[in-house]
Short mmCIF file of C-alpha atoms and ligand atoms in Angstrom, two decimals:
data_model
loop_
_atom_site.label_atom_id
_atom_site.label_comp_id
_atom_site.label_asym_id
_atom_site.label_seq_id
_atom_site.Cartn_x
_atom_site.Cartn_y
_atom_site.Cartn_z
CA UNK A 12 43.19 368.92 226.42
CA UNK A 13 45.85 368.05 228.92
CA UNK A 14 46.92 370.40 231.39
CA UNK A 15 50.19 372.26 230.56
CA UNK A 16 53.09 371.17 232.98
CA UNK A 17 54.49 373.83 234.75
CA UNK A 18 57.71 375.20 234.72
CA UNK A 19 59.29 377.60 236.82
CA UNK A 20 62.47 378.87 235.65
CA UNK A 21 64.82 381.29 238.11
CA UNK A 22 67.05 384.01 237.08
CA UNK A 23 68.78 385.85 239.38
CA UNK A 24 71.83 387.67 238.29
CA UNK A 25 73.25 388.66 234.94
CA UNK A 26 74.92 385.82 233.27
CA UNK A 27 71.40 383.87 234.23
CA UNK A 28 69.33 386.36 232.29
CA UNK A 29 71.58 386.26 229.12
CA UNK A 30 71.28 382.33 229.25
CA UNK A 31 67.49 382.01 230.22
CA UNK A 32 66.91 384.14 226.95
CA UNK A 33 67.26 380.74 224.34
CA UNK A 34 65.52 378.96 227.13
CA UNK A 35 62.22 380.91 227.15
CA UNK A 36 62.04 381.23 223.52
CA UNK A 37 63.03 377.40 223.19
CA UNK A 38 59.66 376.81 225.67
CA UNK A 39 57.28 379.41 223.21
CA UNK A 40 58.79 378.01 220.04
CA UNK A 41 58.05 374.40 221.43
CA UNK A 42 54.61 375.17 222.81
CA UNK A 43 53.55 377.25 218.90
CA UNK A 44 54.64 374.46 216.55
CA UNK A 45 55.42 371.06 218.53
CA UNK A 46 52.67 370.81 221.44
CA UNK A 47 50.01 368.59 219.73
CA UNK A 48 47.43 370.49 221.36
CA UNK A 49 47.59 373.43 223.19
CA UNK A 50 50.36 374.46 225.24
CA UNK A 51 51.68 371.38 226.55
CA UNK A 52 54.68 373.99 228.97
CA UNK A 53 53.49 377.32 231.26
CA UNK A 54 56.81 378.69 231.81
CA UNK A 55 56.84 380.72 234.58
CA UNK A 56 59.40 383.37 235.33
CA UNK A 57 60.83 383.86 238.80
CA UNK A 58 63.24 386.77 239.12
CA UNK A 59 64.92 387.11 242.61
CA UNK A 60 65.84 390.12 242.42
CA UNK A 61 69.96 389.02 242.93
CA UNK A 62 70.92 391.60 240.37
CA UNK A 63 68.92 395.33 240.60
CA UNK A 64 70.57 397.58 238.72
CA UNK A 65 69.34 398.71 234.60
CA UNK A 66 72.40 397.58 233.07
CA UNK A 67 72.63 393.96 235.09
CA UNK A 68 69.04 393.20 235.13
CA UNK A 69 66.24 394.86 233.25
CA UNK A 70 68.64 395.84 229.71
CA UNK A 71 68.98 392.07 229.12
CA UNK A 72 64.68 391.23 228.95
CA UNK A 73 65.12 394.25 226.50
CA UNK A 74 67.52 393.46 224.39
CA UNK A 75 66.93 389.47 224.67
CA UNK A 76 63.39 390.12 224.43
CA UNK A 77 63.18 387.93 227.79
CA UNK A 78 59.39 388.00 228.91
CA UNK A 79 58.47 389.81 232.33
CA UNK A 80 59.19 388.22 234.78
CA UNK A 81 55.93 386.73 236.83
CA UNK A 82 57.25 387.39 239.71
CA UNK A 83 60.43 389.20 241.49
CA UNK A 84 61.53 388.34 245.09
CA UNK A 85 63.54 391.56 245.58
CA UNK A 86 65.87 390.09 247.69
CA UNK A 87 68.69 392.64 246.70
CA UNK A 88 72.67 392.61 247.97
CA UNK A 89 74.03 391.00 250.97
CA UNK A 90 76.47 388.21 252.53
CA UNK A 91 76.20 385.30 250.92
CA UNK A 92 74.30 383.31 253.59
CA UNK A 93 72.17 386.20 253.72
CA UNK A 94 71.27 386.68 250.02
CA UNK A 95 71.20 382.78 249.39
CA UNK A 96 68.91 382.74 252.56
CA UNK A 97 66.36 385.40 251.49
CA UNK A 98 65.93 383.83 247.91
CA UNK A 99 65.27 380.38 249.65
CA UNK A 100 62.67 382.13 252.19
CA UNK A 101 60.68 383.92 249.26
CA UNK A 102 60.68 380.99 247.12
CA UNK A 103 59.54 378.56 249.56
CA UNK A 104 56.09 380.77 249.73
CA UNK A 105 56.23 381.00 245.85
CA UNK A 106 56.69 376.97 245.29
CA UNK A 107 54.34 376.14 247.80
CA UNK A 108 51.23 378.58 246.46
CA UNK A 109 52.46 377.76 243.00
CA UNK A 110 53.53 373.38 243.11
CA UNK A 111 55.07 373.69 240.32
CA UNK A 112 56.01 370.42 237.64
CA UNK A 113 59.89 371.30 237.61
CA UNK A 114 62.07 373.76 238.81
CA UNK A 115 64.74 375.08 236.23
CA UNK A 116 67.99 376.63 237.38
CA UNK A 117 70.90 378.19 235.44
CA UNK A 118 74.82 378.69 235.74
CA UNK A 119 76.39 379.11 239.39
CA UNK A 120 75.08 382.03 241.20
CA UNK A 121 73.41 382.43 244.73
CA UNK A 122 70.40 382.56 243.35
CA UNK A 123 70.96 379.06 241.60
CA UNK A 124 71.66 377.70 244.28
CA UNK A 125 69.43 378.72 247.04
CA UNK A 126 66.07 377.83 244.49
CA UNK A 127 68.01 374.46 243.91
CA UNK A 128 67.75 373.62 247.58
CA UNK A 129 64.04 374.86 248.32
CA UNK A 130 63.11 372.70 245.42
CA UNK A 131 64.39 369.26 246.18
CA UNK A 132 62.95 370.02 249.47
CA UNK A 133 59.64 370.54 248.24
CA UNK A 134 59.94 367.31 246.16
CA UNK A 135 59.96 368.67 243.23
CA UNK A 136 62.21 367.99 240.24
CA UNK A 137 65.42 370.24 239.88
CA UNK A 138 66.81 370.90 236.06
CA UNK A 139 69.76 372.39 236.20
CA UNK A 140 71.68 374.16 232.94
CA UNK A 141 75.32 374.44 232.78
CA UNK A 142 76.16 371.50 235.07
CA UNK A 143 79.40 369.82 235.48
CA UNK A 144 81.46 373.01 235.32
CA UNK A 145 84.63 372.38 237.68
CA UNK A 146 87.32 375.33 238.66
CA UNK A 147 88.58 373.07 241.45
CA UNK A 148 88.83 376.16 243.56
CA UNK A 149 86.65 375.91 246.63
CA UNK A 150 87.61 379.48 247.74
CA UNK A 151 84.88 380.43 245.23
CA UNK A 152 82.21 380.92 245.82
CA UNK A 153 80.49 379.63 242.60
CA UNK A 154 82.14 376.62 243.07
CA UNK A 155 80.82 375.71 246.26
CA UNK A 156 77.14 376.72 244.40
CA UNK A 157 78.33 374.63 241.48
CA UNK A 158 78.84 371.42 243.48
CA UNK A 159 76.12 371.42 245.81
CA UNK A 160 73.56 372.54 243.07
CA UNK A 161 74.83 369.64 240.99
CA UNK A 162 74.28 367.10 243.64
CA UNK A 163 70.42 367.84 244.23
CA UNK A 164 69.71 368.33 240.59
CA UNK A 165 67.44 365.28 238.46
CA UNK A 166 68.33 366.57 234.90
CA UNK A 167 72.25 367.89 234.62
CA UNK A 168 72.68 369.21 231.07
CA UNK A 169 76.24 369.83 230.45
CA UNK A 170 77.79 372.33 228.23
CA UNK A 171 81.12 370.08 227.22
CA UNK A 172 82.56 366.71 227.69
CA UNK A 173 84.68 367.39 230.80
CA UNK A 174 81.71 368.50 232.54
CA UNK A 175 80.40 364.83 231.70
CA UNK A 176 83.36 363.94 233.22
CA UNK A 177 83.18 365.76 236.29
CA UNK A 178 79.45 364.73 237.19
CA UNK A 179 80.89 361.28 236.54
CA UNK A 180 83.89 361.33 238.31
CA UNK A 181 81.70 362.43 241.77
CA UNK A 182 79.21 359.52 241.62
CA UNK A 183 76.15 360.88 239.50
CA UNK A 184 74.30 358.54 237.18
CA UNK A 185 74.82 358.79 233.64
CA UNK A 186 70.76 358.65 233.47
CA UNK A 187 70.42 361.98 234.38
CA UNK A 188 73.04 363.99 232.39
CA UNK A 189 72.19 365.53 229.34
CA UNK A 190 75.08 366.76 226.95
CA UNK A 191 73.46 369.19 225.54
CA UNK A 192 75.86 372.05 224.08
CA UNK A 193 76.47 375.27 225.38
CA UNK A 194 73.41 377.24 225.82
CA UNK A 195 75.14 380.53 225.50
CA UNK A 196 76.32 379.91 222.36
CA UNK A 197 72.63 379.69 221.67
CA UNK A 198 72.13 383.52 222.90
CA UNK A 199 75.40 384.72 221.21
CA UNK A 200 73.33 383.68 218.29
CA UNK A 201 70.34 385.86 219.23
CA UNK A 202 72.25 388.77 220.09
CA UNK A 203 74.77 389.00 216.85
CA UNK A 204 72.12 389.90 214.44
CA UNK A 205 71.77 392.56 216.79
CA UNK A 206 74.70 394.39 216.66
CA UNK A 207 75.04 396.65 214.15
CA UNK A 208 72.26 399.07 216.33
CA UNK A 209 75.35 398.95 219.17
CA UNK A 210 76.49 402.85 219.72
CA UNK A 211 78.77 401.80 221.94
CA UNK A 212 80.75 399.56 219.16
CA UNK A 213 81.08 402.96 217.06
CA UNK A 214 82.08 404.95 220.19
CA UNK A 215 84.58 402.43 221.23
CA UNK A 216 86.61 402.70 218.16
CA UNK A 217 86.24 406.40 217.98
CA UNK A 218 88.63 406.08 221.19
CA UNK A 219 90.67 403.58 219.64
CA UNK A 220 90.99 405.73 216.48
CA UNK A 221 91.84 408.63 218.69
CA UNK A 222 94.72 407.05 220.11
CA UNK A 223 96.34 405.97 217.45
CA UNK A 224 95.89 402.42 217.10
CA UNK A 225 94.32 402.43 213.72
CA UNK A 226 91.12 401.12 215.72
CA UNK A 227 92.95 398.25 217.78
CA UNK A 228 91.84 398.16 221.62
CA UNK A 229 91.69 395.32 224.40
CA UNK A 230 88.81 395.01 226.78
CA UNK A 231 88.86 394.28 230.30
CA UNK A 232 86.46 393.05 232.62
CA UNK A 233 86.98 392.68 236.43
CA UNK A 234 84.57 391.86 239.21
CA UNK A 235 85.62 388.52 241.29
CA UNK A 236 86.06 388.98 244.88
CA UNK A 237 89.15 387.34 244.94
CA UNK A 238 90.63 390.17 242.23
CA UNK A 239 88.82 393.35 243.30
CA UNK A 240 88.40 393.02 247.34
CA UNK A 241 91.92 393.33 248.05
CA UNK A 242 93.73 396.43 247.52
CA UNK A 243 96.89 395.33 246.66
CA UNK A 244 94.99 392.22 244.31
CA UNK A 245 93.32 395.11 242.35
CA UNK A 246 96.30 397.91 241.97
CA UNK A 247 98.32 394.93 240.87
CA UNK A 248 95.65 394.06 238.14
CA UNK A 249 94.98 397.47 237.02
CA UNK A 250 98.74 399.26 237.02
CA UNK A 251 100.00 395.99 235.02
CA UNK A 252 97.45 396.26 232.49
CA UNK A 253 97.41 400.11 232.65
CA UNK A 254 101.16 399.86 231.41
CA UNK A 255 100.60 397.48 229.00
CA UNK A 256 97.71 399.65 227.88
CA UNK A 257 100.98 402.06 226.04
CA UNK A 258 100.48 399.31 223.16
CA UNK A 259 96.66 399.42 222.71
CA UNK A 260 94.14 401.27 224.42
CA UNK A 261 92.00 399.23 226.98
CA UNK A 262 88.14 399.71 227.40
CA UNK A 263 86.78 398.45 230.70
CA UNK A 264 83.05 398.54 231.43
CA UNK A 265 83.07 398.37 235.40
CA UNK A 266 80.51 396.27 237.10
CA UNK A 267 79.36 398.81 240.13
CA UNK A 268 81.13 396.28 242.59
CA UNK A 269 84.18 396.64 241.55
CA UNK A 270 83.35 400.53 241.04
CA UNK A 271 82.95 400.40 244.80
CA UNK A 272 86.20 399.15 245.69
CA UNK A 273 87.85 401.12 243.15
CA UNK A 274 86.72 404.40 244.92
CA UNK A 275 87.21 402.91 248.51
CA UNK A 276 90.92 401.65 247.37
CA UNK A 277 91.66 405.39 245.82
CA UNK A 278 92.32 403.91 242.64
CA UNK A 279 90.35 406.04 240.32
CA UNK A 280 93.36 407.67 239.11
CA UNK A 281 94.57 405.03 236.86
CA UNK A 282 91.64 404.95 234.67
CA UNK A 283 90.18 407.94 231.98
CA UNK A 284 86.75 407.95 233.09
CA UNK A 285 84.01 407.98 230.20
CA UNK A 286 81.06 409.18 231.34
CA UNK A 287 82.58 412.28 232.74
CA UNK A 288 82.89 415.32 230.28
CA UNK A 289 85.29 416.17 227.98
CA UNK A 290 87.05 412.74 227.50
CA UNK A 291 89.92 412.31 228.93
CA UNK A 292 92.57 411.22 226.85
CA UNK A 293 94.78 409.16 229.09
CA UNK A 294 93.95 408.68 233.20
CA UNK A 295 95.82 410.87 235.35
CA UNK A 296 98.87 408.53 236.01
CA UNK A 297 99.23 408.63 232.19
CA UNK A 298 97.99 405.23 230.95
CA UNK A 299 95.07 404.34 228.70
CA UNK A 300 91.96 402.08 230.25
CA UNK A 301 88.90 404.26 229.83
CA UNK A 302 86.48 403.05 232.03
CA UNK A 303 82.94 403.41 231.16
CA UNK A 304 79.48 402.06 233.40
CA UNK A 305 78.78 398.11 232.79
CA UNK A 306 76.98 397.51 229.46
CA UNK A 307 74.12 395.82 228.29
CA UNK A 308 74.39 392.46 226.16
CA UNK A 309 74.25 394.50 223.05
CA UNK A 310 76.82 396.70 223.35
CA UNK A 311 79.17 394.45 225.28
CA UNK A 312 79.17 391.31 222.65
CA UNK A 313 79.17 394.21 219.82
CA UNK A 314 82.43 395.83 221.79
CA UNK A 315 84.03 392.53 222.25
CA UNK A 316 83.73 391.29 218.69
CA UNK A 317 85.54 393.96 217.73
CA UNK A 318 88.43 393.89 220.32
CA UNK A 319 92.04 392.83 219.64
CA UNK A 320 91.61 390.66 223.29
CA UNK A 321 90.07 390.52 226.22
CA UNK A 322 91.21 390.65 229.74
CA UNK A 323 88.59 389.05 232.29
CA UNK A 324 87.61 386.95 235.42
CA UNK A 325 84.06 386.33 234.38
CA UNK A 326 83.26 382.69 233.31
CA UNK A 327 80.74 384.11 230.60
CA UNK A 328 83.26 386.47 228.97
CA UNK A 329 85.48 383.42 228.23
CA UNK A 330 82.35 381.50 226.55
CA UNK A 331 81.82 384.24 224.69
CA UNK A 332 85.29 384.98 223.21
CA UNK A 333 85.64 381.93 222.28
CA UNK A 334 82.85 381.71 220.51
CA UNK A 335 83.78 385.04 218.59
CA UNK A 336 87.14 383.71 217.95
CA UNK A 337 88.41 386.86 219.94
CA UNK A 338 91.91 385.79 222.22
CA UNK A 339 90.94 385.83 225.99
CA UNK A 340 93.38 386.24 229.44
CA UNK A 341 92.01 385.09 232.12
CA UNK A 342 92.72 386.74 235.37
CA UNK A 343 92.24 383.66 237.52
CA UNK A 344 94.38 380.68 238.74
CA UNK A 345 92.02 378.46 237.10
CA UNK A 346 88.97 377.75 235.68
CA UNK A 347 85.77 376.14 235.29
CA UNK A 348 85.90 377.03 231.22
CA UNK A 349 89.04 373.98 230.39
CA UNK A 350 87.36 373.58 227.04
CA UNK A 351 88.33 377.06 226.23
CA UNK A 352 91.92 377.06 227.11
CA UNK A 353 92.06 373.43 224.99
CA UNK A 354 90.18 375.00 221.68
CA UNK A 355 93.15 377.43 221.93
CA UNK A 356 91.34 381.00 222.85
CA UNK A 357 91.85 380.94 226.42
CA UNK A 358 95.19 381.78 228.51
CA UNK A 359 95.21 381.47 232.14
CA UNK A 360 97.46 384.00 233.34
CA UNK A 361 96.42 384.88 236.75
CA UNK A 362 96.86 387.67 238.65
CA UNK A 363 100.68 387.84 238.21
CA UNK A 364 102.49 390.65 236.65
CA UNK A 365 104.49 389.03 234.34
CA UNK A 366 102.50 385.93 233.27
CA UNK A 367 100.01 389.49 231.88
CA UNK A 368 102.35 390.76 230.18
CA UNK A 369 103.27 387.50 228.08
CA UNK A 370 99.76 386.49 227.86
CA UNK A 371 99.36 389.83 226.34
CA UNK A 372 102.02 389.28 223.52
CA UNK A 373 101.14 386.39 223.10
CA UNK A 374 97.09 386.92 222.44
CA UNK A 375 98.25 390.50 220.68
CA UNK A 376 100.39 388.69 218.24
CA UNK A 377 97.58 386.13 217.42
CA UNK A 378 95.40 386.49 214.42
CA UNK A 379 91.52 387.20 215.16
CA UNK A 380 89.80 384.02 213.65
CA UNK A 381 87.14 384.68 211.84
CA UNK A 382 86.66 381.01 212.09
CA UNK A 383 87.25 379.63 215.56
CA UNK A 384 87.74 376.15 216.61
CA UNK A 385 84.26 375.42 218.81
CA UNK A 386 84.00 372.95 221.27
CA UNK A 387 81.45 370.64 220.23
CA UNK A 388 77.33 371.02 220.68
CA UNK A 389 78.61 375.24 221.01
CA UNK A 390 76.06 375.72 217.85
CA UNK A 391 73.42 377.75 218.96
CA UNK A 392 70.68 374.65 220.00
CA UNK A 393 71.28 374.05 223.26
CA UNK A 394 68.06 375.48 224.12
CA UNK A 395 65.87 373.07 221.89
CA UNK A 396 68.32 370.05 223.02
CA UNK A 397 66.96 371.29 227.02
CA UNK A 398 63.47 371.39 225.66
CA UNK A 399 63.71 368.59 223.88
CA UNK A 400 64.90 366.23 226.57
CA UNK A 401 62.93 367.57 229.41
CA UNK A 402 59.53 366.54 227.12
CA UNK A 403 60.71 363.66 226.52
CA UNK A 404 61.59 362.77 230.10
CA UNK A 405 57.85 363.98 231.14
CA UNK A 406 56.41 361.66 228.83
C1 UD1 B 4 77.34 387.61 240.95
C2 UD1 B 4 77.68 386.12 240.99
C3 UD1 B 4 78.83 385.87 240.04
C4 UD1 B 4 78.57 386.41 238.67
C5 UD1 B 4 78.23 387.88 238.78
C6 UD1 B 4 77.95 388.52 237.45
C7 UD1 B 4 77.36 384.98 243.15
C8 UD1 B 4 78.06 384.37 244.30
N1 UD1 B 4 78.11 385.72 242.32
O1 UD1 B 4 78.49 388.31 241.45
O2 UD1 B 4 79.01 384.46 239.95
O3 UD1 B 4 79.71 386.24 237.87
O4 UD1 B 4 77.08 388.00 239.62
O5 UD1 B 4 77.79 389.89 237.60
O6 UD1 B 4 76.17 384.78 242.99
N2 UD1 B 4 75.54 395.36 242.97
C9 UD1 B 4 74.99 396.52 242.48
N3 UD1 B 4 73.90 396.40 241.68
C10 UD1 B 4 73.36 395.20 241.36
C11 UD1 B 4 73.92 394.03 241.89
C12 UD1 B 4 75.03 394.13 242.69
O7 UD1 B 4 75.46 397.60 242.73
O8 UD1 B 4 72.37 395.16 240.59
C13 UD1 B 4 76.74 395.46 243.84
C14 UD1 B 4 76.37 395.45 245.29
O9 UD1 B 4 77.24 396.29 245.95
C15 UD1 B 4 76.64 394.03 245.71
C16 UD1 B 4 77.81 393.66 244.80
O10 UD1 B 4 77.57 394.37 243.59
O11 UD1 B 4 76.95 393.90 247.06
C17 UD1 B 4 77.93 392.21 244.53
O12 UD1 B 4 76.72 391.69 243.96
P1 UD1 B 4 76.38 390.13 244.10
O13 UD1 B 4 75.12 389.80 243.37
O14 UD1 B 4 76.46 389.72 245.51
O15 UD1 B 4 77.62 389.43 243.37
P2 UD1 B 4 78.35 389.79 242.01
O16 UD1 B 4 79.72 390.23 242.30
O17 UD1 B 4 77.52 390.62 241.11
#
């Protein structure tokens, strides 16, 4: 029998675990029914350790029935040099004890990028999932991890065409990108199924229905440094959207870093707190986003299906309401997601008062498809396509 190749694949922070999900059950489905004999793959799991907290980390293996990790590096919160550092000093040790075939990294965190680098070091072959992705905004930092992530990667499988484009456009061979689809779409797919067991879902429209809105309510997510690290950024955001909040009722789950800055800015006051009893019906400065503790995958893709809109910075959030067909404004100047703003789901409306508020009428007055225009390969086999091509290569 031939020995199994190995792969190590890294996760480090939320949107990474929802996306390895397809990934490691692409790798078992591939090693049951298409390895001619034995397992021809031995994934192995490598959390860093990025993300900590239950509802970032350990609800998604739950819920996306994402195997134990083999091992986790622990390296926790800190600047970036210093978290990007840490991951690439406790990897190092790992890849050197453990020489592995190929190293497989997701999306555009820290974490992707600091295993990136220790690999190509070590000589050994980088995969890397979501490549191509452009905001064209080097003050973030996921663009920066984007870029250089790209450029040390062998196998660059691409979620759309302008990605394609992108890796193109900056000198890489055409040899080693794969369009392969949108792997998220792939554990939107998993999760859906799932979502009738949400409580959250039910909860949600309790509110809604409590308010008056005949169930209608917009959700709101908020965590990028450039919104929620400045205090007059963040008021901005959440008094414009607090106001417009008079039409439908807004449900934010808070990610704890922007919980942080929330309390250090004083800015609790604008938001009805959930998880404090009774429910408040409106915050104390009268307006109507209930805030409630980040959710797991679950609830949040249950929560968002349902919405009328969503209001977010987060790259994933704007996958995923496109894929749902639910209308999405982005908070941000730009953004890596084109594709979604050209299928029609996605306004940019930055972090400008009045470019909210017509976003808002705008998505508010559109009709929830039921049907939504996807960009192409967004069908729920990315993960096989990965597989697939990464065999193939090996052979
Ligand atoms: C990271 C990613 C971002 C991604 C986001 C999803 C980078 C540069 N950023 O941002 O691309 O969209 O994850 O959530 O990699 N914290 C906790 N508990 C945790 C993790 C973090 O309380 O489990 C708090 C800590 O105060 C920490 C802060 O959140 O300092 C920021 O965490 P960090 O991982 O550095 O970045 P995110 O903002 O989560």
């Amino acid at each position: 029998m031939k020995t199994p190749s190995t792969w190590l694949v890294v996760a480090g922070a939320r949107p990474n675990f929802v996306k390895i999900a397809p990934l490691m059950k692409a790798i078992r489905r591939y090693n049951d029914h298409d390895a001619l004999s034995g397992p021809a793959v031995r994934p192995v799991l490598v959390h860093t350790g990025q993300h900590y907290d239950r509802n970032l980390s350990s609800v998604f293996f739950e819920e996306l029935d994402i195997p134990r990790p083999d091992v986790n590096l622990g390296v926790g919160s800190g600047g970036h040099g210093q978290q990007t550092g840490m991951v690439m000093i406790a990897l190092e040790k790992f890849i050197s004890a453990e020489r592995p075939d190929l190293v497989i990294v997701v999306g555009d965190v820290n974490s992707t990028l600091a295993a990136a680098l220790v690999s190509v070091k070590l000589a050994i072959p980088v995969a890397h999932i979501e490549a191509g992705l452009r905001s064209f905004d080097r003050t973030m930092p996921e663009e920066i991890n984007r870029v250089l992530t790209d450029h040390v990667s062998d196998y660059l499988f691409t979620p759309c065409e302008d990605a394609d484009r992108n890796l193109l456009r900056e000198g890489i061979a055409r040899e080693r990108i794969f369009p392969v689809g949108n792997i998220l779409a792939d554990s939107v797919a998993m999760i859906l199924p799932k979502t009738s067991q949400s409580a959250a879902a039910p909860f949600v429209s309790g509110i809604a229905r409590r308010c008056g809105t005949e169930g209608r309510y917009a959700l709101l997510t908020l965590h990028r440094p450039s919104n929620v690290d400045r205090k007059e950024v963040l008021e901005g955001l959440i008094t414009t959207i607090s106001d417009l909040s008079a039409r439908v009722p807004v449900i934010f789950p808070v990610h704890p870093r922007t919980v942080k800055q929330i309390r250090t800015f004083g800015l609790e006051e604008h938001l009805a707190w959930l998880d404090e009893e009774p429910l408040a019906a409106r915050s104390k400065t009268g307006g109507r986003i209930f805030a409630v503790p980040a959710m797991g995958y679950l609830d949040f893709i249950a929560v968002l299906r349902g919405a009328d809109l969503v209001f977010t910075d987060s790259g994933g959030v704007q996958e995923e309401s496109a894929l749902l067909g639910v209308p999405c404004i982005t908070l941000r100047d730009r953004t890596e997601w084109t594709v979604t703003v050209d299928c029609g789901s996605n306004i940019l409306a930055g972090q400008d008062a009045e470019s909210i508020r017509t976003a808002f009428s705008s998505a508010l007055s559109r009709p929830h498809r039921q049907d939504p225009r996807r960009p192409a390969l967004w069908d729920g086999s990315a993960a096989e396509r990965i597989v697939g091509a990464l065999k193939d290569a090996a052979r």
